[in-house]
Short mmCIF file of C-alpha atoms in Angstrom, two decimals:
data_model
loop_
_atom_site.label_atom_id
_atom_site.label_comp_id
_atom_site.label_asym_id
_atom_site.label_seq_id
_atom_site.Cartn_x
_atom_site.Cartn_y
_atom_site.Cartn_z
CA UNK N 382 31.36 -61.16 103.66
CA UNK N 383 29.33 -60.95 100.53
CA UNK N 384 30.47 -56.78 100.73
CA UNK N 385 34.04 -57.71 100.63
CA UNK N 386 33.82 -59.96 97.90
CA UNK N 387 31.53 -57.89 95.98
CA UNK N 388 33.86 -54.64 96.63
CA UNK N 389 37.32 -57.35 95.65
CA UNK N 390 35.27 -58.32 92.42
CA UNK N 391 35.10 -54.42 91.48
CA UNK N 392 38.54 -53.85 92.08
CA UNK N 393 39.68 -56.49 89.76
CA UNK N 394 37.48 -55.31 87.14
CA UNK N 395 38.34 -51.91 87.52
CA UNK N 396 42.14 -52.76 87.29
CA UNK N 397 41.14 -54.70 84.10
CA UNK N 398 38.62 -52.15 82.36
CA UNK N 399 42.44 -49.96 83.27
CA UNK N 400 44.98 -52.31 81.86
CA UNK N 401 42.86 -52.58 78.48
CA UNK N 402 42.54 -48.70 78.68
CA UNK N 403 46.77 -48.20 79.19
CA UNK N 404 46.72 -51.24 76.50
CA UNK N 405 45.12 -49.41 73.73
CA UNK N 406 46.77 -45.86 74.64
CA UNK N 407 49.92 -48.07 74.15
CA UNK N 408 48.81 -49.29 70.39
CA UNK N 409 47.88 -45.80 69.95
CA UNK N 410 51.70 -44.31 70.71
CA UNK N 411 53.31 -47.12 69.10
CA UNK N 412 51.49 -46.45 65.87
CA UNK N 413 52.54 -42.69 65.63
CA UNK N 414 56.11 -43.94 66.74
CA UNK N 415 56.47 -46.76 64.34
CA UNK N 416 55.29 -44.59 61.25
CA UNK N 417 58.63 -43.46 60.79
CA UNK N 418 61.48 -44.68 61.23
CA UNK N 419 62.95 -41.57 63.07
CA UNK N 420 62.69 -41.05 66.81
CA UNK N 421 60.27 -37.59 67.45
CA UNK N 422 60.57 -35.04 68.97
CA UNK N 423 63.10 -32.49 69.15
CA UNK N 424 64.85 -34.31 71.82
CA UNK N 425 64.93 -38.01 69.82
CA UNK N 426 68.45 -38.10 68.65
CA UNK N 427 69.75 -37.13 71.72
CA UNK N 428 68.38 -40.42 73.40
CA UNK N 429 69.68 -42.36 70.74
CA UNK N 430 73.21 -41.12 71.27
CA UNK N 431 72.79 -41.10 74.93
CA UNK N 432 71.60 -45.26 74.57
CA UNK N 433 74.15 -45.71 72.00
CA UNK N 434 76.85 -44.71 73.84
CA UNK N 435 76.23 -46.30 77.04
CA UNK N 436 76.24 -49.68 74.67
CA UNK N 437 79.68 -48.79 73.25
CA UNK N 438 81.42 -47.54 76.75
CA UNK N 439 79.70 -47.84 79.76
CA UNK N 440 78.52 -44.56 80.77
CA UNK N 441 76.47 -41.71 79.08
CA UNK N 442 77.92 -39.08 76.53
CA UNK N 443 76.40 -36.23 78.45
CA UNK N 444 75.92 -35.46 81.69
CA UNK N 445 72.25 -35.53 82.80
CA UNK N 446 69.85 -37.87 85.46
CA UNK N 447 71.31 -41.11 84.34
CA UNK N 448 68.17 -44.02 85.53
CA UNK N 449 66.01 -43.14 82.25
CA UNK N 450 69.03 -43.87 79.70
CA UNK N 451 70.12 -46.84 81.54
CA UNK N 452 66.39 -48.48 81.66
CA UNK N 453 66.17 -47.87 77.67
CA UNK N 454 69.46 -49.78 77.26
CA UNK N 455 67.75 -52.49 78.72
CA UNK N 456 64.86 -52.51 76.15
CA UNK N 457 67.13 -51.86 73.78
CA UNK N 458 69.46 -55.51 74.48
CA UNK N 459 65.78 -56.95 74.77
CA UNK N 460 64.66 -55.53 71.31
CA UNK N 461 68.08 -55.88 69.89
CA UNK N 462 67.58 -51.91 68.34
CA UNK N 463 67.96 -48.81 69.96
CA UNK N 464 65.44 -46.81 68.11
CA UNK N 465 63.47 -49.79 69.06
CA UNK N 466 64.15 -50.01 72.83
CA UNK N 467 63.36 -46.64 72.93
CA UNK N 468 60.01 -45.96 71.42
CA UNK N 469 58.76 -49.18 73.44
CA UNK N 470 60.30 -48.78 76.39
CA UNK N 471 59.87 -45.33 77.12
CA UNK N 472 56.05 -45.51 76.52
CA UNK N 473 55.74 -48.91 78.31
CA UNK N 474 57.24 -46.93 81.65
CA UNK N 475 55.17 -43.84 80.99
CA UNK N 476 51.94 -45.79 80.81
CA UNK N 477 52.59 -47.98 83.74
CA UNK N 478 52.30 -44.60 85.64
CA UNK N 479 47.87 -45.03 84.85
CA UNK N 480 48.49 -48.18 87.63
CA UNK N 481 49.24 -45.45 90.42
CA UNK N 482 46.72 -42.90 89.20
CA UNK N 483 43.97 -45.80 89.19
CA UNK N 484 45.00 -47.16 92.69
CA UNK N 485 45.15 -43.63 94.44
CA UNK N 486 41.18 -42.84 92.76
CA UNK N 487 40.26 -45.70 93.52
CA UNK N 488 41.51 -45.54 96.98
CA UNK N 489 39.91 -42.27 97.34
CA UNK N 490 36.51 -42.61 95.96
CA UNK N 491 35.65 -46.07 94.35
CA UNK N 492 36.37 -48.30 91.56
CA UNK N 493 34.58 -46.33 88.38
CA UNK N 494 36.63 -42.88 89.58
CA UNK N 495 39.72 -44.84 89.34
CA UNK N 496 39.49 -46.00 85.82
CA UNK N 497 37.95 -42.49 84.75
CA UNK N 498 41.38 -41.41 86.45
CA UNK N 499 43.38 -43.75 84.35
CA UNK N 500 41.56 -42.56 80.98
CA UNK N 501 42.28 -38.92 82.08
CA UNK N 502 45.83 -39.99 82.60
CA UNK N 503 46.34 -42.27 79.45
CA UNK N 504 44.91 -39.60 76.80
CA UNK N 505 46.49 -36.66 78.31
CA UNK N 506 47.07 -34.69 75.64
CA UNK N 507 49.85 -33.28 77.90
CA UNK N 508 51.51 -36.79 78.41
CA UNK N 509 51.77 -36.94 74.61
CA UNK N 510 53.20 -34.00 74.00
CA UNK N 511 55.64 -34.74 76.79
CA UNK N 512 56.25 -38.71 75.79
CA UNK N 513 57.98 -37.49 72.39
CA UNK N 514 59.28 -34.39 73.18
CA UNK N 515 60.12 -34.72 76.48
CA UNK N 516 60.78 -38.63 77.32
CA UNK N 517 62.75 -38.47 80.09
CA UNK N 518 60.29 -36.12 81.70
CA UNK N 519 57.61 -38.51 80.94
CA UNK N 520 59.03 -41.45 82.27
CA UNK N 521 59.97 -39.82 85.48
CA UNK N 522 56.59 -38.98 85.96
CA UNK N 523 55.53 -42.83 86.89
CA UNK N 524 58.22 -43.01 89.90
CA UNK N 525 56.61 -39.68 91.20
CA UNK N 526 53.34 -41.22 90.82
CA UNK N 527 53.68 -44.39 92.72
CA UNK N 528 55.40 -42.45 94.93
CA UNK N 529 52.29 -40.30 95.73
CA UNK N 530 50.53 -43.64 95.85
CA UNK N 531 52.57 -45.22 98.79
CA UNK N 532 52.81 -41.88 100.72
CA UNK N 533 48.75 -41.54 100.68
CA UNK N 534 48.49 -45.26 101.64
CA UNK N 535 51.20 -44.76 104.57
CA UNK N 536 49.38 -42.11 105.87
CA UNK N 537 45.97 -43.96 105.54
CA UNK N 538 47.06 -47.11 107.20
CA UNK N 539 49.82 -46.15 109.21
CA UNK N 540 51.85 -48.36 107.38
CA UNK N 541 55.93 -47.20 107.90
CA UNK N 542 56.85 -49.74 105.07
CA UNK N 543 54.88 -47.82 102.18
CA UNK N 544 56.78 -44.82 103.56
CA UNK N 545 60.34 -46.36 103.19
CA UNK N 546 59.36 -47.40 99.52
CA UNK N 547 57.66 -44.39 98.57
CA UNK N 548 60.80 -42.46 99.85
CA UNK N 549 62.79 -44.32 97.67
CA UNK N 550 60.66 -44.09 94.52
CA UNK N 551 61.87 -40.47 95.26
CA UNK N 552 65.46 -41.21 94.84
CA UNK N 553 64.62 -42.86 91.84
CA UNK N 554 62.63 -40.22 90.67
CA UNK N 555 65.13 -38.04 91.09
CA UNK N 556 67.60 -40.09 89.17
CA UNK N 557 65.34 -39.57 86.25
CA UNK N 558 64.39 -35.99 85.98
CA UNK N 559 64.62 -32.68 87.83
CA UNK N 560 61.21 -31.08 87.11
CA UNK N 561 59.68 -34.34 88.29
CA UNK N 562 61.45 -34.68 91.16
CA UNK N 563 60.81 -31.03 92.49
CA UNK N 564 57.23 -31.83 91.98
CA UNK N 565 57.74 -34.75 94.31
CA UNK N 566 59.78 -33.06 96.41
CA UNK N 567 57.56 -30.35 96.95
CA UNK N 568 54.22 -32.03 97.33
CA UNK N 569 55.79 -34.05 99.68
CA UNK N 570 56.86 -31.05 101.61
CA UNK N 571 53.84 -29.98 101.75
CA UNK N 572 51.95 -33.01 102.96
CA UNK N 573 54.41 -32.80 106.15
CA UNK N 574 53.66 -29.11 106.68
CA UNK N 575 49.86 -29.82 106.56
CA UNK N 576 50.12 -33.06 108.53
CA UNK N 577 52.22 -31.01 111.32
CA UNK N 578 49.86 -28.21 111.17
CA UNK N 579 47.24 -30.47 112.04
CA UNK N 580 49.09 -31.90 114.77
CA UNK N 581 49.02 -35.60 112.90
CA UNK N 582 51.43 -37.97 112.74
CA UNK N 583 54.26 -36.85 110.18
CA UNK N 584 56.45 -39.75 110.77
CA UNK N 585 54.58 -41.44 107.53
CA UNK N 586 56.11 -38.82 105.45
CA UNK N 587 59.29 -37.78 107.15
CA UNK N 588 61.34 -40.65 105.24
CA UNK N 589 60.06 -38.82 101.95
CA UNK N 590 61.08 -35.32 102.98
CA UNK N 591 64.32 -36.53 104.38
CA UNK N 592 64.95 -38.40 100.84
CA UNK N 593 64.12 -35.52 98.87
CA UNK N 594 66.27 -33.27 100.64
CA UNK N 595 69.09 -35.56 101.20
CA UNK N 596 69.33 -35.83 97.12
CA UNK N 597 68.61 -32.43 96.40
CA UNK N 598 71.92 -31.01 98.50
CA UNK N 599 73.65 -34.29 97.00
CA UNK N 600 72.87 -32.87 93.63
CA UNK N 601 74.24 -29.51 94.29
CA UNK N 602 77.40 -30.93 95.75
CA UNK N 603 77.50 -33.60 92.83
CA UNK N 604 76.96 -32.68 89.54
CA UNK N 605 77.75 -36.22 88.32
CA UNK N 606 74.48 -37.65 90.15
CA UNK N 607 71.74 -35.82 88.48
CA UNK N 608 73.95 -33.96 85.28
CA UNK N 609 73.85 -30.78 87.83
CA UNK N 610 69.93 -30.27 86.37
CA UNK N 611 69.53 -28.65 90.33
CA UNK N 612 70.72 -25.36 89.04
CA UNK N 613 67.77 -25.29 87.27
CA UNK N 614 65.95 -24.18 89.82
CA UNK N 615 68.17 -21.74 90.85
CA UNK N 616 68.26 -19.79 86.92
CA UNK N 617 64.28 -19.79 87.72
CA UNK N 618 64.51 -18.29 91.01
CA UNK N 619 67.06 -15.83 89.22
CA UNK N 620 65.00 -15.29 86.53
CA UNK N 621 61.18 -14.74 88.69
CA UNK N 622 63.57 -12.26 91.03
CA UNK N 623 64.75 -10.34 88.27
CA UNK N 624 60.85 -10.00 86.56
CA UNK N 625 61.52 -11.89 83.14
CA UNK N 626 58.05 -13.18 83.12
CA UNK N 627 56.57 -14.69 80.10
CA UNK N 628 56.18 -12.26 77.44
CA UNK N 629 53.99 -14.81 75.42
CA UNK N 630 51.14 -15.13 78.04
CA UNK N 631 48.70 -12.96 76.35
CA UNK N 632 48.66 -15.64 73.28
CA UNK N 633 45.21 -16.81 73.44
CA UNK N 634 46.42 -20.39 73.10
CA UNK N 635 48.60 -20.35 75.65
CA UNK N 636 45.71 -18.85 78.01
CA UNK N 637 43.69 -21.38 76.95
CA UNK N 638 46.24 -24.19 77.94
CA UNK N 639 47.03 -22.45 81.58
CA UNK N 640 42.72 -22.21 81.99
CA UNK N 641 42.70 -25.93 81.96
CA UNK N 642 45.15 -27.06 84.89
CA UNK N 643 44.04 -24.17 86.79
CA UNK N 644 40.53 -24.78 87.20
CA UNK N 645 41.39 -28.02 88.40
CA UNK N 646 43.51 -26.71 90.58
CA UNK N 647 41.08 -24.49 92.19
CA UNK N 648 38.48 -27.16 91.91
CA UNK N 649 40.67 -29.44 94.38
CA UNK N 650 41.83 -27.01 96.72
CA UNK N 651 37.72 -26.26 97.34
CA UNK N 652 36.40 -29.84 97.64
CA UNK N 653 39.63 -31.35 99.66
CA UNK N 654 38.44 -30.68 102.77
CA UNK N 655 35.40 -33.19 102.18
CA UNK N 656 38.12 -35.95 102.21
CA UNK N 657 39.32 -37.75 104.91
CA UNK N 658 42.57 -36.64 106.12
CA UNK N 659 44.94 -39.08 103.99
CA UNK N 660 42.81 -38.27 100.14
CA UNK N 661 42.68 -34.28 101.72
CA UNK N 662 46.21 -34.33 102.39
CA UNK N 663 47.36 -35.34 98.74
CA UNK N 664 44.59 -33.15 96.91
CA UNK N 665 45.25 -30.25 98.83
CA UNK N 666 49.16 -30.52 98.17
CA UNK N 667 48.72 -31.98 94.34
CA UNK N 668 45.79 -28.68 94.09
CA UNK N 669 48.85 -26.33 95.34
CA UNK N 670 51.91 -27.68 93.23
CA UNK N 671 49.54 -27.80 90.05
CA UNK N 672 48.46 -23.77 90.40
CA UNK N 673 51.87 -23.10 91.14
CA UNK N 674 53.42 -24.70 88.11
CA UNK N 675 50.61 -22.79 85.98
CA UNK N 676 51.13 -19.32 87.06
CA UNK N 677 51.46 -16.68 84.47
CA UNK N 678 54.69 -15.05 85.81
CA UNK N 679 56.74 -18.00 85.54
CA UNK N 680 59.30 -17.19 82.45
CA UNK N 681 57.73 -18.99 78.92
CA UNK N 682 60.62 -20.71 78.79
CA UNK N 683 60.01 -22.75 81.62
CA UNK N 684 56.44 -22.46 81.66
CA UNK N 685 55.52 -24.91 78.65
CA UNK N 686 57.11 -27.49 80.37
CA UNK N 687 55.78 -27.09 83.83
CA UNK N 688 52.24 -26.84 82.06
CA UNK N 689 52.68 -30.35 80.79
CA UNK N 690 53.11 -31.66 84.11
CA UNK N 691 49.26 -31.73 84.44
CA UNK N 692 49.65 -34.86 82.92
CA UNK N 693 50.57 -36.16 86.22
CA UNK N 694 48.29 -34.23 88.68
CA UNK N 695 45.02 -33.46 87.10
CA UNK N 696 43.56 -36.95 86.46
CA UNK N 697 44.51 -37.71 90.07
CA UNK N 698 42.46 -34.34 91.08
CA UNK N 699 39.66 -34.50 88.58
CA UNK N 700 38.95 -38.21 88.82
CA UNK N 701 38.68 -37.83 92.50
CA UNK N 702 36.22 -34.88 91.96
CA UNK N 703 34.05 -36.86 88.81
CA UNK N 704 34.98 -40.37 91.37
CA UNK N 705 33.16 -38.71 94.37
CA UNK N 706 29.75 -37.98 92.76
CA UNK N 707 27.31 -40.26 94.25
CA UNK N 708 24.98 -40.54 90.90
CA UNK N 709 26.75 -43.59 89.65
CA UNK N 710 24.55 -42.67 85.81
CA UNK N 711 25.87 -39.03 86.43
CA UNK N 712 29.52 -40.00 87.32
CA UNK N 713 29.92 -41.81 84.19
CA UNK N 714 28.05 -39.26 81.88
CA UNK N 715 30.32 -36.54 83.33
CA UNK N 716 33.43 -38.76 82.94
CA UNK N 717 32.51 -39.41 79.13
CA UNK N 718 32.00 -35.46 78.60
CA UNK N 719 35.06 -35.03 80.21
CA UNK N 720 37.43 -37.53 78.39
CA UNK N 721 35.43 -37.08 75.07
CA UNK N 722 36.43 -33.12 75.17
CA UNK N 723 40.45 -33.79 75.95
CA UNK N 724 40.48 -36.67 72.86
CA UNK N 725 40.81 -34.46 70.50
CA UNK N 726 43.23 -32.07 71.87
CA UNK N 727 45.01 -35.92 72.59
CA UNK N 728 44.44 -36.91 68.72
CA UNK N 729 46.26 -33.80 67.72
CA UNK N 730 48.96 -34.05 69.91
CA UNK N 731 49.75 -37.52 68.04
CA UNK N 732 49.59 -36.01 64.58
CA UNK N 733 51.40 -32.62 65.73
CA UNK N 734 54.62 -35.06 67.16
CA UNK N 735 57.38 -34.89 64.08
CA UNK N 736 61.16 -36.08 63.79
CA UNK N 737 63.54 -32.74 64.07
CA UNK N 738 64.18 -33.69 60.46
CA UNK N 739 62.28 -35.09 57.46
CA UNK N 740 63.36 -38.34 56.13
CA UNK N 741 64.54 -37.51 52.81
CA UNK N 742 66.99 -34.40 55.14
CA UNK N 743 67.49 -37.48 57.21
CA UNK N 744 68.99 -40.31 54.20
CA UNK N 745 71.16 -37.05 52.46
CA UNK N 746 73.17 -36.59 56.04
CA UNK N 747 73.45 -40.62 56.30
CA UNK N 748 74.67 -40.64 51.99
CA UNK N 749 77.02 -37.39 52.71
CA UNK N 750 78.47 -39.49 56.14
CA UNK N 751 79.24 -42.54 54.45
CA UNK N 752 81.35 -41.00 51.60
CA UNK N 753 84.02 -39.99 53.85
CA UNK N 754 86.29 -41.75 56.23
CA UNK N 755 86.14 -42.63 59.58
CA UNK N 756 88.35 -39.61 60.91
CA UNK N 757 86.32 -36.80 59.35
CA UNK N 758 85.24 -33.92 61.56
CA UNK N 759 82.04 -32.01 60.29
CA UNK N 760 81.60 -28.66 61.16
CA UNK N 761 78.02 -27.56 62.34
CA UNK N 762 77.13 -24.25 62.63
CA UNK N 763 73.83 -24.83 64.46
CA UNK N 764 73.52 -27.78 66.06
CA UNK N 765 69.87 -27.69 65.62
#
């Protein structure tokens, strides 16, 4: 009795020493966000006129995974400002993703891995590259990471209902981006494969395959349902078959930012098999789908972005690995090296984020707008 309380009281200070952690990562975005008045990122007009629009019709100017533009409109009636609703809403969904990491390290190993998971996770330099550039990405990524939380706790307890849930936090994943939803889709994949292979019980994961499979031939039939983003995949494939491999991978910078995922990649493939079968099921398939989006003959133009899904897997494989040490001194001393070496690579992801424009480039279009009519067409060029 004394154990269990001891072991609750942990818990409920590691899910606080977390929520302060995700609180101050939060003040940190906000602050780069709110020092201009532009969105960033070379993608932050294009969620203004997707949220605008929605406001003024209904439905979305442009046809892409619908759930992301549809939550911002919400922040944005609650803020009463689009630019607004989306800077804090899209970093308030992003950041509740460091729940799920903490839970499934936690789970795993013990309290202190868990909220050296949810550091790793909240200073990502890869999540802030990806939260202004890529926001739709990055908010997809918290669906796929509950997701991997209720699959891992379906298989641990045998529990069908996290299985029903966690296969619909793939629907809804899904509905938010492609790339995170074939991350999903394949880890979950793979957990069945493994599960069968070891003759275990694969009904805890069958809903999730099903889901994932179900949507995917929906979104190849539909284009309407996720903005036909499926084909995606298939210009890779094309691309892989027909050798256009990344011409830029010999850039010592880009080596350097492949090094990083990989390792951990390797490094959970080699200690999974340590775990019981529920944490060695979901390191072993997270270890596989994180090589596998790192690999230098994936084309450089889909490469950068795959790379920045690290955000998502590697605190979940490297706070297992730093959560397992039994040392509790040497845990923690290893988890400071560890997070002190990716803050600044974090730090200058924050300063590196810009607007696609300046300010002063962005007042001359507004002045040269408002001195003609309503009905005036402007010819662009370059869209860019």
């Amino acid at each position: 009795m004394h154990f269990s309380v001891k072991l609750k009281d942990s818990r409920l200070l590691g899910l606080l020493v977390t929520t302060i952690i995700l609180l101050s990562g939060f003040v940190l975005y906000e602050l780069k966000y709110f020092s201009t008045p532009l969105l960033l990122g070379f993608d932050g007009p294009y969620y203004y006129v997707q949220v605008s629009n929605i406001l003024s019709t209904g439905h979305l100017k442009y046809s892409d995974p619908p759930l992301a533009f549809y939550v911002l409109v919400g922040f944005a009636l609650l803020l009463g400002d689009v630019v607004a609703g989306i800077k804090i809403g899209s970093i308030i969904i992003v950041l509740i993703g460091g729940y799920a990491v903490y839970l499934i390290v936690e789970e795993i190993t013990d309290p202190i891995g868990g909220v050296i998971a949810s550091g790793l996770y909240a200073y990502s330099p890869h999540l802030a590259r990806m939260s202004y550039d890529l926001i739709k990405n990055a908010m997809g990524i918290t669906p796929l990471l509950f997701s991997l939380l209720l699959t891992y706790l379906a298989v641990k307890y045998g529990k069908l209902l996290f299985s029903v849930l966690s296969s619909l936090l793939v629907v809804v994943t899904g509905l938010t981006h492609v790339l995170d939803f074939a991350v999903i889709m394949v880890i979950t994949l793979l957990e069945f494969a493994y599960l069968a292979l070891k003759k275990c019980d694969v009904k805890f994961v069958a809903p999730q395959a099903l889901s994932a499979i179900v949507l995917l031939a929906l979104g190849f039939a539909y284009a309407s349902i996720v903005g036909g983003d499926p084909y995606k995949g298939v210009s890779l494939i094309r691309m892989m078959i027909l050798g256009e491999s990344s011409s830029e991978i010999k850039h010592t910078i880009l080596l350097a930012q492949l090094s990083y995922p990989l390792l951990i990649g390797l490094a959970g493939l080699i200690s999974c098999s340590k775990l019981r079968i529920s944490g060695r099921t979901l390191l072993l398939s997270s270890s596989i789908v994180l090589i596998a989006l790192n690999m230098p003959v994936i084309p450089a133009s889909f490469l950068w972005r795959f790379n920045l899904m690290s955000a998502a897997l590697c605190p979940i494989i490297l706070g297992t690995l730093v959560g397992n040490i039994g040392d509790r001194r040497l845990k923690v001393a290893l988890a400071l090296v560890v997070i002190g070496a990716i803050i600044p690579q974090y730090v200058f992801q924050l300063e590196a984020a810009r607007p696609s424009i300046s300010i002063e480039e962005y007042r001359e279009l507004k002045q040269l707008v408002s001195e003609y009519s309503d009905n005036t067409w402007f010819i662009v060029p370059d869209v860019r």
